[in-house]
Short mmCIF file of C-alpha atoms in Angstrom, two decimals:
data_model
loop_
_atom_site.label_atom_id
_atom_site.label_comp_id
_atom_site.label_asym_id
_atom_site.label_seq_id
_atom_site.Cartn_x
_atom_site.Cartn_y
_atom_site.Cartn_z
CA ALA A 26 10.75 19.72 -3.84
CA GLN A 27 11.97 16.22 -4.47
CA LYS A 28 13.72 15.00 -7.56
CA ILE A 29 14.82 11.57 -8.74
CA THR A 30 17.38 11.19 -11.51
CA GLN A 31 17.98 7.98 -13.41
CA THR A 32 20.67 8.67 -15.98
CA GLN A 33 20.62 5.31 -17.76
CA PRO A 34 17.80 5.10 -20.31
CA GLY A 35 18.76 1.51 -21.09
CA MET A 36 21.06 -1.18 -19.80
CA PHE A 37 22.14 -4.51 -21.25
CA VAL A 38 23.36 -7.42 -19.20
CA GLN A 39 24.02 -11.07 -19.83
CA GLU A 40 22.17 -13.72 -17.96
CA LYS A 41 23.75 -14.62 -14.59
CA GLU A 42 25.74 -11.41 -14.43
CA ALA A 43 25.16 -8.66 -11.88
CA VAL A 44 23.92 -5.23 -12.94
CA THR A 45 23.68 -1.87 -11.18
CA LEU A 46 20.95 0.61 -11.99
CA ASP A 47 21.77 4.14 -10.95
CA CYS A 48 19.54 6.48 -9.01
CA THR A 49 20.34 9.82 -7.43
CA TYR A 50 17.90 11.97 -5.55
CA ASP A 51 17.53 15.45 -4.24
CA THR A 52 15.55 16.45 -1.20
CA SER A 53 15.75 18.85 1.71
CA ASP A 54 13.91 16.46 4.00
CA GLN A 55 15.75 14.58 6.73
CA SER A 56 13.42 11.63 6.82
CA TYR A 57 12.44 9.94 3.61
CA GLY A 58 12.08 6.59 1.93
CA LEU A 59 13.54 5.29 -1.30
CA PHE A 60 11.84 2.65 -3.42
CA TRP A 61 12.56 0.60 -6.50
CA TYR A 62 9.80 -0.74 -8.70
CA LYS A 63 9.90 -3.09 -11.67
CA GLN A 64 7.47 -2.64 -14.54
CA PRO A 65 7.39 -5.49 -17.07
CA SER A 66 5.75 -5.08 -20.45
CA SER A 67 2.39 -6.03 -18.92
CA GLY A 68 2.41 -2.68 -17.12
CA GLU A 69 2.00 -3.70 -13.50
CA MET A 70 4.24 -1.98 -10.98
CA ILE A 71 6.06 -4.51 -8.83
CA PHE A 72 7.60 -3.32 -5.57
CA LEU A 73 11.16 -4.57 -5.21
CA ILE A 74 12.91 -2.95 -2.30
CA TYR A 75 12.73 -0.11 0.21
CA GLN A 76 15.39 1.90 2.04
CA GLY A 77 14.65 4.35 4.82
CA SER A 78 16.88 7.38 5.16
CA TYR A 79 17.77 6.44 8.73
CA ASP A 80 18.44 2.79 7.98
CA GLU A 81 22.11 2.15 8.66
CA GLN A 82 22.32 -1.02 6.63
CA ASN A 83 21.68 -1.37 2.93
CA ALA A 84 18.40 -3.06 2.18
CA THR A 85 18.42 -6.49 0.59
CA GLU A 86 15.59 -8.61 -0.82
CA GLY A 87 16.74 -11.83 -2.40
CA ARG A 88 18.70 -10.97 -5.52
CA TYR A 89 18.02 -7.26 -5.07
CA SER A 90 20.11 -4.98 -2.94
CA LEU A 91 20.10 -1.25 -2.60
CA ASN A 92 23.46 0.50 -2.43
CA PHE A 93 22.52 3.49 -0.29
CA GLN A 94 25.07 6.28 -0.07
CA LYS A 95 23.37 9.04 1.85
CA ALA A 96 26.11 11.63 1.58
CA ARG A 97 26.13 11.25 -2.19
CA LYS A 98 22.33 11.02 -2.30
CA SER A 99 22.42 7.88 -4.33
CA ALA A 100 20.32 4.73 -4.08
CA ASN A 101 21.51 2.35 -6.74
CA LEU A 102 19.77 -0.97 -7.29
CA VAL A 103 21.99 -4.01 -7.67
CA ILE A 104 20.53 -7.12 -9.24
CA SER A 105 22.73 -10.15 -8.79
CA ALA A 106 22.66 -13.18 -11.09
CA SER A 107 20.38 -11.60 -13.70
CA GLN A 108 17.62 -13.71 -15.17
CA LEU A 109 15.77 -13.37 -18.47
CA GLY A 110 12.66 -12.48 -16.51
CA ASP A 111 14.41 -9.43 -15.11
CA SER A 112 14.02 -7.68 -18.47
CA ALA A 113 11.73 -4.77 -17.66
CA MET A 114 11.57 -1.08 -16.90
CA TYR A 115 12.91 -0.14 -13.46
CA PHE A 116 11.82 2.96 -11.59
CA CYS A 117 13.46 4.58 -8.61
CA ALA A 118 11.13 6.59 -6.40
CA MET A 119 11.18 8.52 -3.17
CA ARG A 120 8.73 9.72 -0.61
CA SER A 121 9.15 12.22 2.18
CA ASN A 122 8.18 11.01 5.62
CA SER A 123 7.22 14.49 6.78
CA GLY A 124 3.49 14.69 6.83
CA TYR A 125 2.08 12.43 4.18
CA SER A 126 3.56 13.00 0.79
CA THR A 127 3.38 11.23 -2.51
CA LEU A 128 5.88 9.17 -4.45
CA THR A 129 8.18 10.96 -6.85
CA PHE A 130 9.39 8.73 -9.68
CA GLY A 131 12.46 8.86 -11.85
CA LYS A 132 12.23 8.45 -15.62
CA GLY A 133 13.17 4.82 -15.45
CA THR A 134 15.81 2.50 -16.86
CA MET A 135 15.00 -0.23 -19.36
CA LEU A 136 16.95 -3.38 -18.53
CA LEU A 137 17.42 -6.08 -21.14
CA VAL A 138 18.86 -9.42 -20.09
CA SER A 139 20.29 -11.53 -22.88
CA PRO A 140 20.93 -15.29 -22.84
CA GLY B 18 0.07 -9.44 0.36
CA ALA B 19 -2.05 -6.41 -0.41
CA VAL B 20 -3.90 -6.69 -3.71
CA VAL B 21 -5.28 -3.86 -5.79
CA SER B 22 -7.45 -4.52 -8.80
CA GLN B 23 -8.45 -2.29 -11.68
CA HIS B 24 -11.32 -2.64 -14.05
CA PRO B 25 -11.34 -2.66 -16.98
CA SER B 26 -7.81 -3.69 -17.91
CA TRP B 27 -8.22 -2.10 -21.30
CA VAL B 28 -10.87 -0.03 -23.00
CA ILE B 29 -11.37 1.44 -26.45
CA CYS B 30 -13.88 4.22 -26.83
CA LYS B 31 -15.01 6.83 -29.31
CA SER B 32 -13.99 10.45 -28.96
CA GLY B 33 -16.48 12.39 -26.86
CA THR B 34 -17.60 9.53 -24.68
CA SER B 35 -16.88 9.11 -20.98
CA VAL B 36 -14.99 6.21 -19.49
CA LYS B 37 -15.02 5.04 -15.89
CA ILE B 38 -12.10 3.13 -14.39
CA GLU B 39 -12.46 1.37 -11.04
CA CYS B 40 -9.72 0.76 -8.52
CA ARG B 41 -10.34 -1.60 -5.64
CA SER B 42 -8.25 -2.68 -2.69
CA LEU B 43 -9.24 -6.32 -2.27
CA ASP B 44 -7.86 -7.33 1.10
CA PHE B 45 -7.24 -4.11 2.97
CA GLN B 46 -8.81 -0.75 3.60
CA ALA B 47 -7.03 2.01 1.76
CA THR B 48 -7.08 5.39 3.44
CA THR B 49 -5.60 6.98 0.36
CA MET B 50 -5.69 6.13 -3.32
CA PHE B 51 -3.57 7.64 -6.04
CA TRP B 52 -4.17 7.92 -9.77
CA TYR B 53 -1.28 8.01 -12.22
CA ARG B 54 -1.04 8.38 -15.95
CA GLN B 55 1.78 6.91 -17.98
CA PHE B 56 2.49 7.65 -21.62
CA PRO B 57 4.55 5.17 -23.66
CA LYS B 58 8.18 4.96 -22.61
CA GLN B 59 7.67 7.58 -19.92
CA SER B 60 7.46 7.59 -16.18
CA LEU B 61 4.37 7.63 -14.03
CA MET B 62 2.82 11.03 -13.61
CA LEU B 63 0.68 11.56 -10.54
CA MET B 64 -2.71 12.94 -11.45
CA ALA B 65 -4.47 13.12 -8.12
CA THR B 66 -4.62 11.88 -4.57
CA SER B 67 -7.90 10.90 -3.04
CA ASN B 68 -8.83 10.21 0.55
CA GLU B 69 -11.98 8.34 1.37
CA GLY B 70 -14.92 10.65 1.86
CA SER B 71 -13.21 13.82 0.76
CA LYS B 72 -12.49 15.62 -2.48
CA ALA B 73 -9.47 14.57 -4.47
CA THR B 74 -6.38 16.71 -4.60
CA TYR B 75 -5.30 17.23 -8.17
CA GLU B 76 -1.77 17.86 -9.35
CA GLN B 77 -0.99 21.05 -11.20
CA GLY B 78 -2.05 20.89 -14.80
CA VAL B 79 -4.61 18.11 -14.34
CA GLU B 80 -8.14 19.20 -15.17
CA LYS B 81 -10.41 18.16 -12.34
CA ASP B 82 -13.54 18.62 -14.46
CA LYS B 83 -12.17 16.24 -17.06
CA PHE B 84 -10.79 13.60 -14.71
CA LEU B 85 -13.46 13.03 -12.09
CA ILE B 86 -12.35 11.07 -9.08
CA ASN B 87 -14.68 9.55 -6.54
CA HIS B 88 -13.46 7.75 -3.45
CA ALA B 89 -16.71 6.58 -1.94
CA SER B 90 -15.38 3.86 0.32
CA LEU B 91 -12.15 2.58 1.82
CA THR B 92 -11.92 -0.06 -0.88
CA LEU B 93 -13.07 1.70 -4.03
CA SER B 94 -11.99 4.72 -6.03
CA THR B 95 -13.15 5.57 -9.52
CA LEU B 96 -11.63 7.74 -12.22
CA THR B 97 -13.96 8.99 -14.92
CA VAL B 98 -12.44 10.46 -18.04
CA THR B 99 -15.16 12.74 -19.33
CA SER B 100 -15.54 13.60 -23.02
CA ALA B 101 -12.45 11.61 -23.85
CA HIS B 102 -10.25 12.66 -26.76
CA PRO B 103 -7.39 10.83 -28.51
CA GLU B 104 -4.81 12.73 -26.46
CA ASP B 105 -6.29 11.11 -23.34
CA SER B 106 -5.15 7.73 -24.63
CA SER B 107 -2.75 6.48 -22.02
CA PHE B 108 -2.06 3.86 -19.38
CA TYR B 109 -3.84 4.73 -16.14
CA ILE B 110 -2.59 3.15 -12.91
CA CYS B 111 -4.03 3.44 -9.46
CA SER B 112 -2.36 2.69 -6.18
CA ALA B 113 -3.63 2.36 -2.66
CA SER B 114 -1.97 3.12 0.60
CA VAL B 115 -2.61 2.59 4.26
CA ARG B 116 -1.58 5.61 6.27
CA LEU B 117 -0.41 3.69 9.27
CA VAL B 118 1.91 1.35 7.39
CA VAL B 119 5.45 2.04 8.52
CA PHE B 120 6.83 3.34 5.28
CA GLY B 121 3.57 4.14 3.56
CA GLU B 122 4.04 1.61 0.81
CA GLN B 123 1.76 2.06 -2.15
CA PHE B 124 0.23 -1.04 -3.66
CA PHE B 125 -0.32 -0.67 -7.36
CA GLY B 126 -3.13 -1.95 -9.51
CA PRO B 127 -2.39 -3.67 -12.82
CA GLY B 128 -3.33 -0.59 -14.85
CA THR B 129 -5.94 0.27 -17.47
CA ARG B 130 -4.99 0.94 -21.03
CA LEU B 131 -7.29 3.53 -22.58
CA THR B 132 -7.44 4.08 -26.30
CA VAL B 133 -9.65 6.87 -27.61
CA LEU B 134 -10.44 6.71 -31.30
#
């Protein structure tokens, strides 16, 4: 069974500052993928970044980077230079690459960016 | 990029009626579609997985006779909430996936907000 834990129900950050959203996971699989999604108040799920378990380098996508520490089973999302539009719910998710499995989501972290 | 649409975006219905929600992949053929339910301030809960042309696989605790899923083509899946009750009020999100994509990314629809009076 897979499990995603996001321990921060809410985070506050000032505009232009960096923020780290925590995510730890538990799985017995050797090959898996880790995802981060953003869900603004409109409800749509926006894909941000992906990290494969065998990827040696941390994934980066613009202002988003994923701090992947495999031994600690953590996949924290780092948002640099926060913007007001970053205020949203953020979900960490994982998917096993064995066979074809579904996404397992964490409970989410609400990020509020203040001016 | 891959686009998934949902229709309607919101619906209000009376208790006891049935509601159909459509999920379409607009610019790709989705081998698999997923249906999620999300209650306010909670995470997405997977309801079922459907592959084109076959019966949906429901998650434990989801009533298949209440939440009817039809995946008739590679671009369309429908979720019908039968005899809806107020406790079925929720945000329903579909996603579509292409099996051969390297990391099996799911493309999400914009969601449907269902309110049952």
